[in-house]
Amino acid sequence: MTNPSQLVRDRFNEVAPMTDPSRLVRDRIRELRAYHIEQTPCPVIMDANELPYPLPEKLRERLWVIMAGTAFNRYPDMELTHLTAAIAEKERIARNEIVVGNGSDEIIQSLIVTLCDPGAKILTPTPTFVMYEAIAHYLNVDTVPAPLEDDWSLDADKTVALIEREQPRVVFLASPNNPTGVKYPMETVERIIEASPGVVVVDEAYIDYADGPVGLLYRERPNVVILRTLSKACLAAMRLGYLMADERLAAQVNKVRLPYNINAVTQAVATEVLRHWDMLTPLFGKVRREREIIYRSLEEIDGVEPFPSQANFILMRVKTDPGAVFGRLLDEGVRVRWRKGAPRLDDCFRVTVGTTDENTRFLTALLAAL
Ligand code: PMP
C-alpha cells in the first residue's frame, strides 16, 4: 500500500519540480555581486578606513562597567532615549531631528525605501561608495552616474544639468568622497541642493578628518539630509550611524526603521563614547598628520601618483601592474583596498592611514613591490 504522505510529496513535486531554489529569487538580486572584501588575515590592515588606534584606556574601562550592567534578557530601549540625547548634545540639535541606523548603510537603505518608488532614480557622482547603487538596485531604483573629472572633482554645471534632465529622487554626495578623498566645495553642494527636485544626502562619514562639516543645512533647506557614522571614528565594531534632518522628514524615515535596530550594547557604548568625544579628537589629529606624511612620501615615489585627501585614507594610482604590486604588499603583510576591475579604479589602491609603524611598513613594502 502506498504511504499517503509519499503520495502528497509526489503530487507536490509534479506541480513544483525540484529545481535550483535560486531560480525563485528576483532578477535584481541574482544580478548583484555579493559585497566582497578581501579578508586574508594580515598584520597590517589598511583597507577598511577604520581608526588604527584602540579607544583610550580610560574610556574602555568605563565601557566594561557599562556593558556588565546590560540586561541581556531584555529588548533594548526602543525609544533610544540616551543614545539620541547624546547625539543631540554633540550636534546641538533636537532628538527628533535624528534617525539612527545599524551602521549608516542601514540608513542609506531606509532613505531609499522612504523616498523612492520602484522605477525612480537616484544620482551619485562616480566613482563613489558602492552601497548607494547596490541598495538602489535591489529596491528597483536606478542610479544615474555623474562622472567625476580626472582630478576627482565634481563639475557643478554638468551635475546640475544632469539633475535637471534626470530629476532624481535622491542625490547621494559623499563628502569627503570614498574612495577619492575629495571634499566638494560648499558652492558646489549648494548648487546641487538648489537644482534638486528631491532630497540631497550629504554623507559625512569621513568628516572627522576633513576641514569642517557642511553644517545644519537642512534648517534652511529642508530637502537636505546629513549622514554620519561612528565606524570611521573608533567604533566600527559597534555599527552605528545617524542622520540629521528636518524633523518632518526624520519622522517619515523613522517609520521604516525596524524595531530594536540598535542593540543594547551598541546603545550603551555609543552613548558613552559620544559623551566623551573630546577624548577622541586628538586621535583624528594624529591620523591627519600621518596622512600628510604618507602623502608627501608617496609623491616622492616614482611608480605611484597619490591624490590629495581629506579623509582617513589616500587614493593612489599605481603605474605598473597593480595586481602584482597588490600581491607583493600582501606577501609583506600589508592589506590595502584594490577594487580590481572597477571602472577608473582598476589601477588605483585606497590606503587607510595606519599607525606610524604601519605606515612605515606600508611605504617600505611598497618601495620593494614596485
Ligand atoms: N558612507 C560612506 C561614504 C562610506 O565610505 C561608508 C563605509 N565604507 C559608509 C557610508 C557606511 O558606513 P557604516 O555602515 O559602517 O556606518
Short mmCIF file of N, CA and C in Angstrom, two decimals, residues 69-201:
data_model
loop_
_atom_site.label_atom_id
_atom_site.label_comp_id
_atom_site.label_asym_id
_atom_site.label_seq_id
_atom_site.Cartn_x
_atom_site.Cartn_y
_atom_site.Cartn_z
N GLY A 69 26.54 45.95 32.99
CA GLY A 69 25.21 46.25 33.51
C GLY A 69 24.09 45.98 32.51
N THR A 70 24.43 45.43 31.34
CA THR A 70 23.40 45.20 30.31
C THR A 70 22.45 44.08 30.71
N ALA A 71 21.15 44.34 30.56
CA ALA A 71 20.16 43.28 30.81
C ALA A 71 19.99 42.49 29.52
N PHE A 72 20.77 41.42 29.38
CA PHE A 72 20.80 40.69 28.11
C PHE A 72 19.49 39.97 27.79
N ASN A 73 18.69 39.72 28.81
CA ASN A 73 17.42 39.02 28.58
C ASN A 73 16.31 39.95 28.09
N ARG A 74 16.58 41.25 28.13
CA ARG A 74 15.54 42.23 27.75
C ARG A 74 15.82 42.83 26.38
N TYR A 75 14.75 43.24 25.70
CA TYR A 75 14.93 44.02 24.47
C TYR A 75 15.56 45.36 24.83
N PRO A 76 16.30 45.94 23.87
CA PRO A 76 16.88 47.27 24.15
C PRO A 76 15.82 48.37 24.17
N ASP A 77 16.21 49.53 24.64
CA ASP A 77 15.30 50.69 24.70
C ASP A 77 14.85 51.06 23.28
N MET A 78 13.56 50.91 23.05
CA MET A 78 13.02 51.16 21.71
C MET A 78 13.08 52.65 21.34
N GLU A 79 12.98 53.47 22.36
CA GLU A 79 12.97 54.93 22.13
C GLU A 79 14.38 55.50 21.97
N LEU A 80 15.41 54.69 22.22
CA LEU A 80 16.82 55.11 22.09
C LEU A 80 17.08 56.40 22.87
N THR A 81 16.50 56.46 24.05
CA THR A 81 16.48 57.71 24.82
C THR A 81 17.87 58.30 25.04
N HIS A 82 18.77 57.50 25.64
CA HIS A 82 20.08 58.07 25.99
C HIS A 82 20.93 58.31 24.75
N LEU A 83 20.84 57.37 23.82
CA LEU A 83 21.68 57.49 22.62
C LEU A 83 21.31 58.74 21.81
N THR A 84 20.03 58.93 21.57
CA THR A 84 19.66 60.11 20.76
C THR A 84 19.92 61.40 21.54
N ALA A 85 19.82 61.33 22.86
CA ALA A 85 20.13 62.53 23.66
C ALA A 85 21.62 62.86 23.53
N ALA A 86 22.47 61.82 23.52
CA ALA A 86 23.92 62.06 23.41
C ALA A 86 24.27 62.61 22.02
N ILE A 87 23.61 62.09 20.98
CA ILE A 87 23.86 62.62 19.62
C ILE A 87 23.38 64.07 19.55
N ALA A 88 22.18 64.29 20.10
CA ALA A 88 21.60 65.64 20.06
C ALA A 88 22.53 66.64 20.75
N GLU A 89 23.12 66.21 21.87
CA GLU A 89 24.01 67.13 22.60
C GLU A 89 25.29 67.39 21.81
N LYS A 90 25.85 66.33 21.24
CA LYS A 90 27.10 66.51 20.48
C LYS A 90 26.87 67.43 19.27
N GLU A 91 25.74 67.24 18.59
CA GLU A 91 25.50 68.00 17.36
C GLU A 91 24.71 69.29 17.61
N ARG A 92 24.30 69.51 18.83
CA ARG A 92 23.48 70.68 19.19
C ARG A 92 22.21 70.76 18.34
N ILE A 93 21.51 69.64 18.31
CA ILE A 93 20.23 69.60 17.59
C ILE A 93 19.20 68.93 18.50
N ALA A 94 17.96 68.81 18.01
CA ALA A 94 16.92 68.19 18.82
C ALA A 94 16.85 66.69 18.54
N ARG A 95 16.36 65.93 19.49
CA ARG A 95 16.29 64.47 19.31
C ARG A 95 15.44 64.08 18.11
N ASN A 96 14.41 64.88 17.84
CA ASN A 96 13.53 64.49 16.73
C ASN A 96 14.09 64.86 15.34
N GLU A 97 15.31 65.38 15.32
CA GLU A 97 15.98 65.62 14.02
C GLU A 97 16.94 64.47 13.69
N ILE A 98 16.86 63.38 14.48
CA ILE A 98 17.85 62.29 14.34
C ILE A 98 17.15 60.98 13.98
N VAL A 99 17.79 60.20 13.10
CA VAL A 99 17.38 58.81 12.91
C VAL A 99 18.66 57.98 13.02
N VAL A 100 18.61 56.89 13.78
CA VAL A 100 19.83 56.08 13.93
C VAL A 100 19.69 54.77 13.16
N GLY A 101 20.84 54.25 12.76
CA GLY A 101 20.83 53.01 11.98
C GLY A 101 21.96 52.09 12.41
N ASN A 102 21.78 50.82 12.07
CA ASN A 102 22.79 49.80 12.34
C ASN A 102 23.90 49.99 11.29
N GLY A 103 24.72 51.01 11.53
CA GLY A 103 25.66 51.48 10.51
C GLY A 103 24.91 52.45 9.61
N SER A 104 25.66 53.33 8.93
CA SER A 104 24.95 54.25 8.04
C SER A 104 24.45 53.52 6.80
N ASP A 105 25.00 52.36 6.51
CA ASP A 105 24.45 51.53 5.42
C ASP A 105 22.94 51.34 5.58
N GLU A 106 22.56 51.05 6.81
CA GLU A 106 21.13 50.79 7.03
C GLU A 106 20.30 52.04 6.78
N ILE A 107 20.89 53.19 7.10
CA ILE A 107 20.14 54.44 6.88
C ILE A 107 20.02 54.74 5.39
N ILE A 108 21.08 54.42 4.65
CA ILE A 108 21.01 54.61 3.19
C ILE A 108 19.83 53.80 2.64
N GLN A 109 19.72 52.56 3.13
CA GLN A 109 18.60 51.71 2.70
C GLN A 109 17.26 52.33 3.11
N SER A 110 17.17 52.78 4.37
CA SER A 110 15.91 53.38 4.83
C SER A 110 15.54 54.61 4.01
N LEU A 111 16.55 55.40 3.63
CA LEU A 111 16.27 56.62 2.86
C LEU A 111 15.70 56.26 1.48
N ILE A 112 16.31 55.26 0.84
CA ILE A 112 15.83 54.90 -0.50
C ILE A 112 14.42 54.30 -0.40
N VAL A 113 14.20 53.47 0.62
CA VAL A 113 12.85 52.90 0.81
C VAL A 113 11.84 54.03 1.03
N THR A 114 12.22 55.02 1.83
CA THR A 114 11.30 56.11 2.16
C THR A 114 11.03 57.04 0.98
N LEU A 115 12.06 57.25 0.16
CA LEU A 115 11.95 58.33 -0.82
C LEU A 115 11.71 57.89 -2.27
N CYS A 116 11.96 56.61 -2.56
CA CYS A 116 11.94 56.20 -3.97
C CYS A 116 10.91 55.12 -4.25
N ASP A 117 9.98 55.41 -5.14
CA ASP A 117 9.12 54.34 -5.66
C ASP A 117 9.96 53.50 -6.62
N PRO A 118 9.55 52.22 -6.84
CA PRO A 118 10.27 51.43 -7.84
C PRO A 118 10.25 52.17 -9.17
N GLY A 119 11.39 52.17 -9.86
CA GLY A 119 11.48 52.87 -11.14
C GLY A 119 12.00 54.29 -11.01
N ALA A 120 12.07 54.79 -9.78
CA ALA A 120 12.63 56.14 -9.58
C ALA A 120 14.14 56.09 -9.76
N LYS A 121 14.76 57.29 -9.71
CA LYS A 121 16.21 57.33 -9.92
C LYS A 121 16.89 58.02 -8.75
N ILE A 122 18.11 57.56 -8.46
CA ILE A 122 18.99 58.33 -7.59
C ILE A 122 20.17 58.77 -8.45
N LEU A 123 20.88 59.79 -7.99
CA LEU A 123 22.07 60.25 -8.73
C LEU A 123 23.25 60.29 -7.77
N THR A 124 24.39 59.80 -8.23
CA THR A 124 25.61 59.91 -7.42
C THR A 124 26.78 60.26 -8.32
N PRO A 125 27.71 61.09 -7.79
CA PRO A 125 28.98 61.23 -8.52
C PRO A 125 29.63 59.85 -8.57
N THR A 126 30.37 59.56 -9.63
CA THR A 126 31.07 58.26 -9.67
C THR A 126 32.54 58.48 -10.04
N PRO A 127 33.46 57.69 -9.48
CA PRO A 127 33.21 56.62 -8.52
C PRO A 127 32.90 57.16 -7.12
N THR A 128 32.12 56.34 -6.40
CA THR A 128 31.81 56.69 -5.02
C THR A 128 31.56 55.41 -4.23
N PHE A 129 31.05 55.57 -3.01
CA PHE A 129 30.75 54.43 -2.14
C PHE A 129 29.76 53.51 -2.86
N VAL A 130 30.09 52.22 -2.94
CA VAL A 130 29.32 51.31 -3.80
C VAL A 130 27.91 51.00 -3.29
N MET A 131 27.67 51.20 -2.00
CA MET A 131 26.38 50.74 -1.46
C MET A 131 25.18 51.56 -1.94
N TYR A 132 25.41 52.83 -2.33
CA TYR A 132 24.24 53.62 -2.81
C TYR A 132 23.60 52.88 -3.99
N GLU A 133 24.45 52.55 -4.97
CA GLU A 133 23.93 51.93 -6.18
C GLU A 133 23.44 50.50 -5.90
N ALA A 134 24.17 49.76 -5.06
CA ALA A 134 23.79 48.37 -4.80
C ALA A 134 22.42 48.30 -4.11
N ILE A 135 22.21 49.15 -3.12
CA ILE A 135 20.93 49.13 -2.40
C ILE A 135 19.81 49.60 -3.33
N ALA A 136 20.08 50.67 -4.07
CA ALA A 136 19.06 51.18 -5.01
C ALA A 136 18.66 50.07 -5.98
N HIS A 137 19.65 49.37 -6.48
CA HIS A 137 19.39 48.35 -7.49
C HIS A 137 18.40 47.29 -6.97
N TYR A 138 18.65 46.78 -5.76
CA TYR A 138 17.75 45.71 -5.32
C TYR A 138 16.39 46.25 -4.87
N LEU A 139 16.28 47.57 -4.74
CA LEU A 139 14.96 48.15 -4.45
C LEU A 139 14.28 48.64 -5.74
N ASN A 140 14.77 48.16 -6.88
CA ASN A 140 14.21 48.53 -8.19
C ASN A 140 14.31 50.03 -8.48
N VAL A 141 15.38 50.61 -8.01
CA VAL A 141 15.64 52.03 -8.24
C VAL A 141 16.92 52.11 -9.06
N ASP A 142 16.95 52.98 -10.07
CA ASP A 142 18.13 53.05 -10.94
C ASP A 142 19.04 54.20 -10.53
N THR A 143 20.32 54.03 -10.87
CA THR A 143 21.31 55.04 -10.48
C THR A 143 21.82 55.78 -11.70
N VAL A 144 21.76 57.11 -11.64
CA VAL A 144 22.31 57.94 -12.70
C VAL A 144 23.71 58.35 -12.24
N PRO A 145 24.75 57.97 -13.00
CA PRO A 145 26.10 58.36 -12.58
C PRO A 145 26.44 59.78 -13.04
N ALA A 146 27.08 60.55 -12.18
CA ALA A 146 27.61 61.86 -12.58
C ALA A 146 29.12 61.72 -12.52
N PRO A 147 29.77 61.42 -13.67
CA PRO A 147 31.20 61.09 -13.63
C PRO A 147 32.05 62.24 -13.10
N LEU A 148 32.94 61.91 -12.19
CA LEU A 148 33.88 62.90 -11.65
C LEU A 148 34.93 63.24 -12.71
N GLU A 149 35.55 64.40 -12.58
CA GLU A 149 36.61 64.80 -13.51
C GLU A 149 37.87 63.96 -13.23
N ASP A 150 38.91 64.17 -14.04
CA ASP A 150 40.12 63.35 -13.87
C ASP A 150 40.81 63.57 -12.52
N ASP A 151 40.66 64.78 -11.97
CA ASP A 151 41.27 65.01 -10.64
C ASP A 151 40.26 64.69 -9.53
N TRP A 152 39.17 64.02 -9.87
CA TRP A 152 38.10 63.57 -8.97
C TRP A 152 37.25 64.72 -8.42
N SER A 153 37.36 65.90 -9.03
CA SER A 153 36.47 66.98 -8.61
C SER A 153 35.12 66.79 -9.32
N LEU A 154 34.12 67.53 -8.84
CA LEU A 154 32.78 67.40 -9.41
C LEU A 154 32.45 68.68 -10.14
N ASP A 155 32.14 68.57 -11.43
CA ASP A 155 31.81 69.75 -12.21
C ASP A 155 30.35 70.15 -11.92
N ALA A 156 30.19 71.31 -11.28
CA ALA A 156 28.86 71.71 -10.82
C ALA A 156 27.90 71.91 -12.00
N ASP A 157 28.37 72.55 -13.08
CA ASP A 157 27.48 72.81 -14.22
C ASP A 157 26.93 71.52 -14.81
N LYS A 158 27.86 70.56 -15.04
CA LYS A 158 27.43 69.29 -15.65
C LYS A 158 26.47 68.55 -14.71
N THR A 159 26.77 68.59 -13.41
CA THR A 159 25.92 67.85 -12.45
C THR A 159 24.53 68.47 -12.38
N VAL A 160 24.49 69.80 -12.36
CA VAL A 160 23.19 70.48 -12.31
C VAL A 160 22.37 70.14 -13.57
N ALA A 161 23.04 70.13 -14.73
CA ALA A 161 22.33 69.81 -15.98
C ALA A 161 21.76 68.39 -15.92
N LEU A 162 22.56 67.48 -15.36
CA LEU A 162 22.13 66.09 -15.25
C LEU A 162 20.94 65.96 -14.29
N ILE A 163 21.00 66.69 -13.20
CA ILE A 163 19.90 66.65 -12.22
C ILE A 163 18.62 67.19 -12.87
N GLU A 164 18.77 68.30 -13.63
CA GLU A 164 17.58 68.89 -14.27
C GLU A 164 16.98 67.93 -15.29
N ARG A 165 17.85 67.19 -15.98
CA ARG A 165 17.34 66.26 -17.00
C ARG A 165 16.73 65.00 -16.38
N GLU A 166 17.41 64.45 -15.37
CA GLU A 166 17.02 63.13 -14.84
C GLU A 166 16.06 63.18 -13.66
N GLN A 167 15.94 64.34 -13.01
CA GLN A 167 15.01 64.51 -11.89
C GLN A 167 15.12 63.38 -10.84
N PRO A 168 16.31 63.17 -10.28
CA PRO A 168 16.46 62.09 -9.29
C PRO A 168 15.71 62.38 -8.00
N ARG A 169 15.21 61.33 -7.37
CA ARG A 169 14.52 61.49 -6.08
C ARG A 169 15.52 61.76 -4.97
N VAL A 170 16.74 61.20 -5.13
CA VAL A 170 17.78 61.42 -4.12
C VAL A 170 19.12 61.63 -4.82
N VAL A 171 19.90 62.57 -4.31
CA VAL A 171 21.30 62.70 -4.74
C VAL A 171 22.16 62.31 -3.54
N PHE A 172 23.07 61.36 -3.71
CA PHE A 172 23.98 60.99 -2.64
C PHE A 172 25.34 61.62 -2.90
N LEU A 173 25.73 62.52 -2.03
CA LEU A 173 27.02 63.20 -2.15
C LEU A 173 27.89 62.82 -0.98
N ALA A 174 28.78 61.86 -1.16
CA ALA A 174 29.72 61.54 -0.08
C ALA A 174 30.81 62.61 -0.11
N SER A 175 30.97 63.32 0.99
CA SER A 175 31.92 64.43 1.01
C SER A 175 32.54 64.54 2.41
N PRO A 176 33.83 64.19 2.56
CA PRO A 176 34.76 63.68 1.58
C PRO A 176 34.27 62.37 0.95
N ASN A 177 34.62 62.24 -0.33
CA ASN A 177 34.13 61.08 -1.08
C ASN A 177 35.01 59.85 -0.83
N ASN A 178 34.38 58.70 -0.82
CA ASN A 178 35.08 57.43 -0.78
C ASN A 178 34.96 56.84 -2.19
N PRO A 179 36.00 56.52 -2.90
CA PRO A 179 37.39 56.34 -2.46
C PRO A 179 38.33 57.48 -2.82
N THR A 180 37.83 58.63 -3.28
CA THR A 180 38.75 59.63 -3.82
C THR A 180 39.34 60.55 -2.76
N GLY A 181 38.64 60.72 -1.63
CA GLY A 181 39.13 61.60 -0.57
C GLY A 181 38.80 63.07 -0.79
N VAL A 182 38.08 63.37 -1.88
CA VAL A 182 37.79 64.77 -2.21
C VAL A 182 36.56 65.27 -1.45
N LYS A 183 36.70 66.46 -0.85
CA LYS A 183 35.55 67.11 -0.23
C LYS A 183 35.06 68.18 -1.22
N TYR A 184 33.77 68.15 -1.52
CA TYR A 184 33.26 69.07 -2.53
C TYR A 184 33.09 70.46 -1.93
N PRO A 185 33.43 71.51 -2.73
CA PRO A 185 33.30 72.88 -2.20
C PRO A 185 31.84 73.19 -1.87
N MET A 186 31.66 74.03 -0.86
CA MET A 186 30.32 74.42 -0.41
C MET A 186 29.47 74.94 -1.57
N GLU A 187 30.11 75.71 -2.43
CA GLU A 187 29.39 76.31 -3.55
C GLU A 187 28.78 75.20 -4.45
N THR A 188 29.54 74.14 -4.68
CA THR A 188 29.04 73.03 -5.50
C THR A 188 27.87 72.34 -4.80
N VAL A 189 28.03 72.10 -3.49
CA VAL A 189 26.97 71.44 -2.73
C VAL A 189 25.69 72.29 -2.79
N GLU A 190 25.86 73.60 -2.63
CA GLU A 190 24.69 74.48 -2.65
C GLU A 190 24.00 74.50 -4.00
N ARG A 191 24.80 74.48 -5.07
CA ARG A 191 24.18 74.48 -6.40
C ARG A 191 23.40 73.20 -6.65
N ILE A 192 23.93 72.10 -6.15
CA ILE A 192 23.24 70.81 -6.32
C ILE A 192 21.93 70.81 -5.52
N ILE A 193 21.99 71.34 -4.32
CA ILE A 193 20.77 71.40 -3.49
C ILE A 193 19.71 72.26 -4.19
N GLU A 194 20.17 73.39 -4.69
CA GLU A 194 19.29 74.33 -5.40
C GLU A 194 18.57 73.67 -6.57
N ALA A 195 19.34 72.83 -7.32
CA ALA A 195 18.79 72.25 -8.56
C ALA A 195 17.96 70.99 -8.31
N SER A 196 18.06 70.41 -7.09
CA SER A 196 17.48 69.08 -6.87
C SER A 196 15.99 69.12 -6.57
N PRO A 197 15.21 68.31 -7.32
CA PRO A 197 13.77 68.24 -7.03
C PRO A 197 13.50 67.34 -5.83
N GLY A 198 14.47 66.53 -5.45
CA GLY A 198 14.27 65.59 -4.34
C GLY A 198 15.19 65.91 -3.18
N VAL A 199 15.64 64.84 -2.49
CA VAL A 199 16.46 65.02 -1.30
C VAL A 199 17.95 64.94 -1.67
N VAL A 200 18.76 65.76 -1.04
CA VAL A 200 20.21 65.67 -1.20
C VAL A 200 20.81 65.17 0.10
N VAL A 201 21.45 64.00 0.03
CA VAL A 201 22.08 63.42 1.22
C VAL A 201 23.57 63.76 1.18
#
